[in-house]
Amino acid sequence: MLHRKNLITPLIGLVLAASAGVAAAQEQFVPLLSYRVGAYASGGSGIFGGYIDYMSYINMKEGGVNGVKLAWEECETEYNNSRGVECYERLKKKGGGAALVQPLSTGITYSLIDRVVVDKVPMVTLGYGRTDAADGRVFPWVFPMITTYWSQADAMVKFIAKKEGGDAKMKGKKLVHLYHDSAYGKEPIGVFQAYAKKLGYEFTAIAVPHPGNEQSSQWQQIRQIKPDYVILWGWGVMNPTAIKTAQRTGFPREKLIGVWWAGAEEDVIPAGAASKGYTTAAFNVSGDKLPLVQDIKKVVYAKGKGNMEDESRVGSVLHTRGIVHGIITVEAIRKAQEKYGKGKVMTGEQVRWGLENLNLDEARLKALNAAGFMPPLKMSCADHEGSGLVKFQTWDGNQWKVISDWITPDKKMLRDMIEESSTKFAKEKGITLRDCSKES
Amino acid sequence: MAFFIETLIGGLLSGVMYALVALGFVLIYKASGVFNFAQGALVFFAAATFVGLLETGLPFWLAIVATLAAMVVVGLATERFVLRPLVNQPQITLFMVTIGLTFFLEGLTQMIWGSQPRALDIGIEDVPVEWLIERFNISVSRFDVFAASVALVLFAVLAVFFQKTRIGRALRAVADDHQAAMSIGIPLQQIWGIVWAAAGFVALVAGIMWGARNGVQFALTFTALKALPVLILGGFESIPGAILGGLIIGAIEKLAEVYVGPMFGGGIESWVAYIVALMFLLVRPEGLFGEKHIDRV
């Protein structure tokens, strides 16, 4: 019953930290700024578990990336910004230098933005962080890949409009954005407002103060507004509390649409039967019957090398999201090796090239045993998002069921908004825009 | 008008939930003068242990008894290994040690029961009371009414315990004056052990109610933050103060969020409670029912 991993992981970390070099020759080092204890431990253990499982899978199945084994070390951040920076500083030069870093925290991401530029370490933020960092001309070392918050907000409006029978039916509808009162929760408001002007729906944003474990007044306001849909942009305990309070105030869960950080088993199980019918966005699919998950079980778990202590979580939303983190890391290194030498250890700068030239099309995803697992992705120097596609899933009381195809956001409108914001940032910071036409 | 009443009732019911957590603080402070920062962690430990035992297949009531036993063990161990060695140390030392105890309990709970959030179903559906909706268009949660009833019963039991039992009287004597109580033969350490065990029991009730409301997860430790303004307002040493403080804070924060919040962009209820408590502190530092301390100079 004792969760020994909680004790063993930091101990291993200490032992490894004491040794001079973590990664031996021909090992590509990946620092992991993980969190397995504290308030967000369930999220951290799921995602980092999936991330490590995929890297183990590549090492065990293929002997690494073209023979270069992946090596990693975890450093416990407890989702704390200062600890995240400390972990980054401790690990960035280990094993010949970090290939890339995935902080898995918007706060730590913001704290590292200036540092990764100096250290030349690409920072990948899948489904979090600042959206305008998708402009690679201004943020050359930051990669909010696959889908940003703005693309997600756009897809949510499109999803709702489709449910209602088209854009024209949105006129006069009421939409409430129930958000975590932080930069994260406020991030998509501009997109919802832009669409409110375009489609003619009434938009109200209601803030929930951290941590969000008491929301009766917010839901009383919602009951008074009588919205057609409520967007739930929550985090941690705020999510099950919102679902339960929706039930308490008689709001149908089918009309409650969550962000992907409100769309894991950890968000719905604590709310029990109240979660049935609740829908969320997602940028990858989940389930332990997926071919890639099955293969990881066969190659990694069958040999007792799996990272998840509770094997029933293998294939869960957070675990599969962790696998996506692994795919991005491995494929960026592989792409970099195509240019800079197969079988060689890549520097952060070379991996950045790999990221900017990554093209995970349907064929490549199929080759990775991951067809349909995540959206196709094509990166570039200017576009650090690469996809923008979003799916929707509904909790049926036992598991998540995918209920939509990949929804494409209005890329033109979003790109204009991104460039407006990023160029403003560049002006404030005195950043000269990269000329992507000169990048090879 | 119906909306105002609905908001007010919602606030009062939330306030009872806050008072439930505040009560654990009061019990320990009353008897030992220690501000137990670990009360939130005790709530988390109790709820996680209870759900964990239920998951092993233990029947509901047996799980309650076993968890209660675990809370008594934690309470007694805290007295024996944490507080007893620090007798006669400054208040700030005792406060700091409870901060350390918080981290220990949080880590221990996650080590034993894991970090996964869990559901807790105690058989009370969390839906609006139908006849209130139908007759007055007022939405009041059936679960919140149940939780408030449980809390009121708990308050009554504790009041009887303190007023009518021998141990209760001894507790009050210790609370009034440690040295005087010891001089007439009241065993201080035994009393502290009982108080910590009682606070563990209160934490269990609070953990079950909050856990059934929002799920059993680490965030239960944050319930302590909801109790702090209640304590400042009601007084650190008074059970009626905790109840009244809870009701006032609950009502004010909900009414403020709904009627004033939109002027500030919303999300004000967490700090409004502290502003109210601070303003009260300026006028009546000992709280509504707290004892006025007069020091000989």
PDB file of C-alpha atoms in Angstrom, chain B residues 64-296:
ATOM      1  CA  ILE B  64     -15.349   5.456  10.363  1.00  0.00           C
ATOM      2  CA  VAL B  65     -14.245   3.676  13.539  1.00  0.00           C
ATOM      3  CA  ALA B  66     -10.885   2.646  12.055  1.00  0.00           C
ATOM      4  CA  THR B  67     -10.231   6.169  10.766  1.00  0.00           C
ATOM      5  CA  LEU B  68     -11.192   7.604  14.123  1.00  0.00           C
ATOM      6  CA  ALA B  69      -8.706   5.238  15.741  1.00  0.00           C
ATOM      7  CA  ALA B  70      -6.048   6.438  13.279  1.00  0.00           C
ATOM      8  CA  MET B  71      -6.860  10.047  14.126  1.00  0.00           C
ATOM      9  CA  VAL B  72      -6.561   9.327  17.849  1.00  0.00           C
ATOM     10  CA  VAL B  73      -3.167   7.707  17.228  1.00  0.00           C
ATOM     11  CA  VAL B  74      -2.038  10.744  15.203  1.00  0.00           C
ATOM     12  CA  GLY B  75      -3.340  13.067  17.943  1.00  0.00           C
ATOM     13  CA  LEU B  76      -1.642  11.188  20.752  1.00  0.00           C
ATOM     14  CA  ALA B  77       1.596  10.818  18.786  1.00  0.00           C
ATOM     15  CA  THR B  78       1.588  14.555  18.070  1.00  0.00           C
ATOM     16  CA  GLU B  79       1.211  15.311  21.757  1.00  0.00           C
ATOM     17  CA  ARG B  80       3.864  12.786  22.804  1.00  0.00           C
ATOM     18  CA  PHE B  81       6.550  13.362  20.176  1.00  0.00           C
ATOM     19  CA  VAL B  82       5.949  16.913  18.962  1.00  0.00           C
ATOM     20  CA  LEU B  83       4.379  19.012  21.702  1.00  0.00           C
ATOM     21  CA  ARG B  84       5.561  17.422  24.928  1.00  0.00           C
ATOM     22  CA  PRO B  85       9.262  18.044  24.214  1.00  0.00           C
ATOM     23  CA  LEU B  86       8.374  21.673  23.577  1.00  0.00           C
ATOM     24  CA  VAL B  87       6.458  22.417  26.777  1.00  0.00           C
ATOM     25  CA  ASN B  88       7.193  25.954  28.027  1.00  0.00           C
ATOM     26  CA  GLN B  89       8.689  26.978  24.692  1.00  0.00           C
ATOM     27  CA  PRO B  90       7.499  30.266  23.142  1.00  0.00           C
ATOM     28  CA  GLN B  91       4.202  30.284  21.239  1.00  0.00           C
ATOM     29  CA  ILE B  92       5.973  30.938  17.962  1.00  0.00           C
ATOM     30  CA  THR B  93       7.993  27.736  18.404  1.00  0.00           C
ATOM     31  CA  LEU B  94       4.830  25.714  18.853  1.00  0.00           C
ATOM     32  CA  PHE B  95       3.264  27.404  15.836  1.00  0.00           C
ATOM     33  CA  MET B  96       6.328  26.667  13.702  1.00  0.00           C
ATOM     34  CA  VAL B  97       6.324  23.033  14.709  1.00  0.00           C
ATOM     35  CA  THR B  98       2.720  22.691  13.505  1.00  0.00           C
ATOM     36  CA  ILE B  99       3.856  24.029  10.118  1.00  0.00           C
ATOM     37  CA  GLY B 100       6.397  21.214  10.036  1.00  0.00           C
ATOM     38  CA  LEU B 101       3.665  18.806  11.082  1.00  0.00           C
ATOM     39  CA  THR B 102       1.582  20.009   8.110  1.00  0.00           C
ATOM     40  CA  PHE B 103       4.257  19.009   5.598  1.00  0.00           C
ATOM     41  CA  PHE B 104       4.819  15.711   7.372  1.00  0.00           C
ATOM     42  CA  LEU B 105       1.115  14.809   7.360  1.00  0.00           C
ATOM     43  CA  GLU B 106       0.658  15.855   3.721  1.00  0.00           C
ATOM     44  CA  GLY B 107       3.609  13.704   2.653  1.00  0.00           C
ATOM     45  CA  LEU B 108       2.548  10.797   4.856  1.00  0.00           C
ATOM     46  CA  THR B 109      -0.979  10.845   3.443  1.00  0.00           C
ATOM     47  CA  GLN B 110       0.219  10.825  -0.174  1.00  0.00           C
ATOM     48  CA  MET B 111       2.796   8.141   0.624  1.00  0.00           C
ATOM     49  CA  ILE B 112       0.195   5.838   2.166  1.00  0.00           C
ATOM     50  CA  TRP B 113      -2.825   6.529  -0.027  1.00  0.00           C
ATOM     51  CA  GLY B 114      -1.293   7.892  -3.218  1.00  0.00           C
ATOM     52  CA  SER B 115      -1.910  11.189  -4.946  1.00  0.00           C
ATOM     53  CA  GLN B 116      -4.999  10.276  -6.987  1.00  0.00           C
ATOM     54  CA  PRO B 117      -8.187  12.240  -6.251  1.00  0.00           C
ATOM     55  CA  ARG B 118     -11.067  10.009  -5.195  1.00  0.00           C
ATOM     56  CA  ALA B 119     -14.836  10.262  -5.019  1.00  0.00           C
ATOM     57  CA  LEU B 120     -16.631   9.896  -1.714  1.00  0.00           C
ATOM     58  CA  ASP B 121     -20.306   8.998  -1.842  1.00  0.00           C
ATOM     59  CA  ILE B 122     -22.098   9.083   1.483  1.00  0.00           C
ATOM     60  CA  GLY B 123     -25.509   8.516  -0.063  1.00  0.00           C
ATOM     61  CA  ILE B 124     -26.763  12.112   0.011  1.00  0.00           C
ATOM     62  CA  GLU B 125     -27.417  13.408  -3.493  1.00  0.00           C
ATOM     63  CA  ASP B 126     -25.983  16.853  -4.166  1.00  0.00           C
ATOM     64  CA  VAL B 127     -29.000  18.316  -5.960  1.00  0.00           C
ATOM     65  CA  PRO B 128     -31.290  21.280  -5.253  1.00  0.00           C
ATOM     66  CA  VAL B 129     -34.117  20.837  -2.734  1.00  0.00           C
ATOM     67  CA  GLU B 130     -37.067  20.450  -5.102  1.00  0.00           C
ATOM     68  CA  TRP B 131     -39.877  22.068  -3.131  1.00  0.00           C
ATOM     69  CA  LEU B 132     -37.800  25.208  -2.537  1.00  0.00           C
ATOM     70  CA  ILE B 133     -37.239  25.522  -6.278  1.00  0.00           C
ATOM     71  CA  GLU B 134     -40.875  24.833  -7.102  1.00  0.00           C
ATOM     72  CA  ARG B 135     -42.436  27.098  -4.452  1.00  0.00           C
ATOM     73  CA  PHE B 136     -39.926  29.947  -4.129  1.00  0.00           C
ATOM     74  CA  ASN B 137     -37.518  29.500  -7.070  1.00  0.00           C
ATOM     75  CA  ILE B 138     -34.700  29.271  -4.532  1.00  0.00           C
ATOM     76  CA  SER B 139     -31.944  26.748  -5.173  1.00  0.00           C
ATOM     77  CA  VAL B 140     -30.479  25.232  -2.008  1.00  0.00           C
ATOM     78  CA  SER B 141     -28.326  22.129  -2.108  1.00  0.00           C
ATOM     79  CA  ARG B 142     -29.741  19.100  -0.328  1.00  0.00           C
ATOM     80  CA  PHE B 143     -26.200  18.014   0.537  1.00  0.00           C
ATOM     81  CA  ASP B 144     -25.347  21.398   2.035  1.00  0.00           C
ATOM     82  CA  VAL B 145     -28.441  21.222   4.253  1.00  0.00           C
ATOM     83  CA  PHE B 146     -27.381  17.746   5.372  1.00  0.00           C
ATOM     84  CA  ALA B 147     -23.791  18.872   6.013  1.00  0.00           C
ATOM     85  CA  ALA B 148     -25.004  21.854   8.025  1.00  0.00           C
ATOM     86  CA  SER B 149     -27.230  19.546  10.105  1.00  0.00           C
ATOM     87  CA  VAL B 150     -24.295  17.228  10.807  1.00  0.00           C
ATOM     88  CA  ALA B 151     -22.172  20.225  11.788  1.00  0.00           C
ATOM     89  CA  LEU B 152     -24.849  21.529  14.147  1.00  0.00           C
ATOM     90  CA  VAL B 153     -25.142  18.118  15.820  1.00  0.00           C
ATOM     91  CA  LEU B 154     -21.348  18.067  16.204  1.00  0.00           C
ATOM     92  CA  PHE B 155     -21.371  21.548  17.738  1.00  0.00           C
ATOM     93  CA  ALA B 156     -24.086  20.457  20.200  1.00  0.00           C
ATOM     94  CA  VAL B 157     -22.173  17.278  21.148  1.00  0.00           C
ATOM     95  CA  LEU B 158     -19.017  19.273  21.795  1.00  0.00           C
ATOM     96  CA  ALA B 159     -20.911  21.870  23.811  1.00  0.00           C
ATOM     97  CA  VAL B 160     -22.370  19.134  26.045  1.00  0.00           C
ATOM     98  CA  PHE B 161     -18.938  17.490  26.286  1.00  0.00           C
ATOM     99  CA  PHE B 162     -17.308  20.721  27.438  1.00  0.00           C
ATOM    100  CA  GLN B 163     -20.087  21.793  29.803  1.00  0.00           C
ATOM    101  CA  LYS B 164     -21.363  18.568  31.328  1.00  0.00           C
ATOM    102  CA  THR B 165     -18.570  15.997  31.461  1.00  0.00           C
ATOM    103  CA  ARG B 166     -15.676  15.676  33.898  1.00  0.00           C
ATOM    104  CA  ILE B 167     -13.110  15.656  31.096  1.00  0.00           C
ATOM    105  CA  GLY B 168     -14.808  18.634  29.528  1.00  0.00           C
ATOM    106  CA  ARG B 169     -14.548  20.607  32.748  1.00  0.00           C
ATOM    107  CA  ALA B 170     -10.901  19.605  33.056  1.00  0.00           C
ATOM    108  CA  LEU B 171     -10.353  20.819  29.487  1.00  0.00           C
ATOM    109  CA  ARG B 172     -11.899  24.155  30.361  1.00  0.00           C
ATOM    110  CA  ALA B 173      -9.765  24.392  33.469  1.00  0.00           C
ATOM    111  CA  VAL B 174      -6.616  23.772  31.427  1.00  0.00           C
ATOM    112  CA  ALA B 175      -7.783  26.323  28.904  1.00  0.00           C
ATOM    113  CA  ASP B 176      -8.277  28.926  31.622  1.00  0.00           C
ATOM    114  CA  ASP B 177      -4.945  28.454  33.362  1.00  0.00           C
ATOM    115  CA  HIS B 178      -2.443  25.632  32.751  1.00  0.00           C
ATOM    116  CA  GLN B 179      -0.578  26.059  36.028  1.00  0.00           C
ATOM    117  CA  ALA B 180      -3.686  26.378  38.174  1.00  0.00           C
ATOM    118  CA  ALA B 181      -5.153  23.287  36.517  1.00  0.00           C
ATOM    119  CA  MET B 182      -1.963  21.309  37.151  1.00  0.00           C
ATOM    120  CA  SER B 183      -1.849  22.471  40.769  1.00  0.00           C
ATOM    121  CA  ILE B 184      -5.213  20.813  41.465  1.00  0.00           C
ATOM    122  CA  GLY B 185      -4.085  17.554  39.862  1.00  0.00           C
ATOM    123  CA  ILE B 186      -5.377  17.792  36.294  1.00  0.00           C
ATOM    124  CA  PRO B 187      -2.927  15.872  34.072  1.00  0.00           C
ATOM    125  CA  LEU B 188      -1.992  18.414  31.432  1.00  0.00           C
ATOM    126  CA  GLN B 189      -0.432  15.949  28.989  1.00  0.00           C
ATOM    127  CA  GLN B 190      -3.415  13.620  29.135  1.00  0.00           C
ATOM    128  CA  ILE B 191      -5.746  16.529  28.484  1.00  0.00           C
ATOM    129  CA  TRP B 192      -3.665  17.629  25.496  1.00  0.00           C
ATOM    130  CA  GLY B 193      -3.808  14.101  24.123  1.00  0.00           C
ATOM    131  CA  ILE B 194      -7.600  14.093  24.439  1.00  0.00           C
ATOM    132  CA  VAL B 195      -7.866  17.480  22.771  1.00  0.00           C
ATOM    133  CA  TRP B 196      -5.721  16.425  19.816  1.00  0.00           C
ATOM    134  CA  ALA B 197      -7.793  13.273  19.460  1.00  0.00           C
ATOM    135  CA  ALA B 198     -10.995  15.387  19.575  1.00  0.00           C
ATOM    136  CA  ALA B 199      -9.542  17.693  16.916  1.00  0.00           C
ATOM    137  CA  GLY B 200      -8.807  14.562  14.863  1.00  0.00           C
ATOM    138  CA  PHE B 201     -12.463  13.547  15.190  1.00  0.00           C
ATOM    139  CA  VAL B 202     -13.587  16.996  14.055  1.00  0.00           C
ATOM    140  CA  ALA B 203     -11.127  16.741  11.146  1.00  0.00           C
ATOM    141  CA  LEU B 204     -12.689  13.410  10.178  1.00  0.00           C
ATOM    142  CA  VAL B 205     -16.202  14.887  10.100  1.00  0.00           C
ATOM    143  CA  ALA B 206     -14.943  17.920   8.150  1.00  0.00           C
ATOM    144  CA  GLY B 207     -12.987  15.659   5.788  1.00  0.00           C
ATOM    145  CA  ILE B 208     -16.003  13.476   5.054  1.00  0.00           C
ATOM    146  CA  MET B 209     -18.265  16.478   4.422  1.00  0.00           C
ATOM    147  CA  TRP B 210     -15.764  18.410   2.276  1.00  0.00           C
ATOM    148  CA  GLY B 211     -14.586  15.207   0.561  1.00  0.00           C
ATOM    149  CA  ALA B 212     -18.129  14.188  -0.350  1.00  0.00           C
ATOM    150  CA  ARG B 213     -18.714  17.718  -1.649  1.00  0.00           C
ATOM    151  CA  ASN B 214     -15.623  18.155  -3.871  1.00  0.00           C
ATOM    152  CA  GLY B 215     -13.793  14.823  -3.882  1.00  0.00           C
ATOM    153  CA  VAL B 216     -11.016  13.594  -1.639  1.00  0.00           C
ATOM    154  CA  GLN B 217      -7.761  15.132  -2.762  1.00  0.00           C
ATOM    155  CA  PHE B 218      -4.807  17.182  -1.622  1.00  0.00           C
ATOM    156  CA  ALA B 219      -6.826  20.405  -1.940  1.00  0.00           C
ATOM    157  CA  LEU B 220      -8.639  19.463   1.264  1.00  0.00           C
ATOM    158  CA  THR B 221      -5.647  20.984   3.040  1.00  0.00           C
ATOM    159  CA  PHE B 222      -6.742  24.354   1.580  1.00  0.00           C
ATOM    160  CA  THR B 223      -9.929  24.239   3.641  1.00  0.00           C
ATOM    161  CA  ALA B 224      -7.782  25.639   6.461  1.00  0.00           C
ATOM    162  CA  LEU B 225      -7.516  28.887   4.495  1.00  0.00           C
ATOM    163  CA  LYS B 226     -11.295  29.195   4.619  1.00  0.00           C
ATOM    164  CA  ALA B 227     -11.221  28.778   8.401  1.00  0.00           C
ATOM    165  CA  LEU B 228      -8.691  31.532   9.167  1.00  0.00           C
ATOM    166  CA  PRO B 229     -10.961  34.585   8.715  1.00  0.00           C
ATOM    167  CA  VAL B 230     -13.654  32.690  10.622  1.00  0.00           C
ATOM    168  CA  LEU B 231     -11.256  32.292  13.550  1.00  0.00           C
ATOM    169  CA  ILE B 232     -10.173  35.920  13.489  1.00  0.00           C
ATOM    170  CA  LEU B 233     -13.787  37.016  13.525  1.00  0.00           C
ATOM    171  CA  GLY B 234     -15.164  34.505  15.997  1.00  0.00           C
ATOM    172  CA  GLY B 235     -12.201  34.299  18.341  1.00  0.00           C
ATOM    173  CA  PHE B 236      -9.642  31.526  18.614  1.00  0.00           C
ATOM    174  CA  GLU B 237     -11.030  30.139  21.871  1.00  0.00           C
ATOM    175  CA  SER B 238     -14.757  30.046  21.303  1.00  0.00           C
ATOM    176  CA  ILE B 239     -16.921  27.311  19.790  1.00  0.00           C
ATOM    177  CA  PRO B 240     -19.961  29.635  19.457  1.00  0.00           C
ATOM    178  CA  GLY B 241     -17.535  32.171  17.968  1.00  0.00           C
ATOM    179  CA  ALA B 242     -16.448  29.653  15.312  1.00  0.00           C
ATOM    180  CA  ILE B 243     -20.083  28.989  14.398  1.00  0.00           C
ATOM    181  CA  LEU B 244     -21.132  32.630  14.295  1.00  0.00           C
ATOM    182  CA  GLY B 245     -17.883  33.640  12.580  1.00  0.00           C
ATOM    183  CA  GLY B 246     -18.465  30.960   9.945  1.00  0.00           C
ATOM    184  CA  LEU B 247     -22.000  32.151   9.284  1.00  0.00           C
ATOM    185  CA  ILE B 248     -20.947  35.816   9.020  1.00  0.00           C
ATOM    186  CA  ILE B 249     -17.939  35.134   6.790  1.00  0.00           C
ATOM    187  CA  GLY B 250     -19.910  32.725   4.582  1.00  0.00           C
ATOM    188  CA  ALA B 251     -22.759  35.191   4.091  1.00  0.00           C
ATOM    189  CA  ILE B 252     -20.536  38.236   3.529  1.00  0.00           C
ATOM    190  CA  GLU B 253     -18.231  36.579   1.017  1.00  0.00           C
ATOM    191  CA  LYS B 254     -21.096  35.231  -1.081  1.00  0.00           C
ATOM    192  CA  LEU B 255     -23.068  38.471  -1.062  1.00  0.00           C
ATOM    193  CA  ALA B 256     -19.893  40.425  -1.829  1.00  0.00           C
ATOM    194  CA  GLU B 257     -18.967  38.126  -4.714  1.00  0.00           C
ATOM    195  CA  VAL B 258     -22.405  38.369  -6.281  1.00  0.00           C
ATOM    196  CA  TYR B 259     -23.195  42.055  -5.695  1.00  0.00           C
ATOM    197  CA  VAL B 260     -19.792  43.765  -5.476  1.00  0.00           C
ATOM    198  CA  GLY B 261     -17.556  41.287  -7.325  1.00  0.00           C
ATOM    199  CA  PRO B 262     -18.564  42.326 -10.867  1.00  0.00           C
ATOM    200  CA  MET B 263     -17.260  45.881 -10.156  1.00  0.00           C
ATOM    201  CA  PHE B 264     -13.794  44.419  -9.520  1.00  0.00           C
ATOM    202  CA  GLY B 265     -13.800  41.800 -12.249  1.00  0.00           C
ATOM    203  CA  GLY B 266     -15.025  39.054  -9.904  1.00  0.00           C
ATOM    204  CA  GLY B 267     -13.133  36.501  -7.848  1.00  0.00           C
ATOM    205  CA  ILE B 268     -13.131  38.698  -4.733  1.00  0.00           C
ATOM    206  CA  GLU B 269     -14.617  36.331  -2.183  1.00  0.00           C
ATOM    207  CA  SER B 270     -11.323  34.849  -1.028  1.00  0.00           C
ATOM    208  CA  TRP B 271      -9.831  38.210  -0.031  1.00  0.00           C
ATOM    209  CA  VAL B 272     -13.049  39.933   1.034  1.00  0.00           C
ATOM    210  CA  ALA B 273     -13.269  37.453   3.921  1.00  0.00           C
ATOM    211  CA  TYR B 274      -9.794  38.477   5.050  1.00  0.00           C
ATOM    212  CA  ILE B 275     -10.549  42.197   4.687  1.00  0.00           C
ATOM    213  CA  VAL B 276     -13.638  41.774   6.871  1.00  0.00           C
ATOM    214  CA  ALA B 277     -11.590  39.794   9.404  1.00  0.00           C
ATOM    215  CA  LEU B 278      -8.824  42.403   9.428  1.00  0.00           C
ATOM    216  CA  MET B 279     -11.282  45.264   9.904  1.00  0.00           C
ATOM    217  CA  PHE B 280     -12.811  43.361  12.770  1.00  0.00           C
ATOM    218  CA  LEU B 281      -9.362  42.748  14.214  1.00  0.00           C
ATOM    219  CA  LEU B 282      -8.799  46.499  14.454  1.00  0.00           C
ATOM    220  CA  VAL B 283     -11.988  47.005  16.469  1.00  0.00           C
ATOM    221  CA  ARG B 284     -11.997  43.812  18.538  1.00  0.00           C
ATOM    222  CA  PRO B 285      -8.631  42.014  18.435  1.00  0.00           C
ATOM    223  CA  GLU B 286      -9.840  39.060  20.507  1.00  0.00           C
ATOM    224  CA  GLY B 287     -12.695  38.315  18.095  1.00  0.00           C
ATOM    225  CA  LEU B 288     -16.421  38.144  18.832  1.00  0.00           C
ATOM    226  CA  PHE B 289     -16.219  35.667  21.682  1.00  0.00           C
ATOM    227  CA  GLY B 290     -12.488  35.487  22.336  1.00  0.00           C
ATOM    228  CA  GLU B 291     -11.146  36.182  25.782  1.00  0.00           C
ATOM    229  CA  LYS B 292      -9.677  39.593  26.456  1.00  0.00           C
ATOM    230  CA  HIS B 293      -6.113  39.142  27.698  1.00  0.00           C
ATOM    231  CA  ILE B 294      -4.980  41.515  30.387  1.00  0.00           C
ATOM    232  CA  ASP B 295      -1.293  41.257  31.224  1.00  0.00           C
ATOM    233  CA  ARG B 296       0.185  42.463  34.495  1.00  0.00           C
TER     234      ARG B 296
END
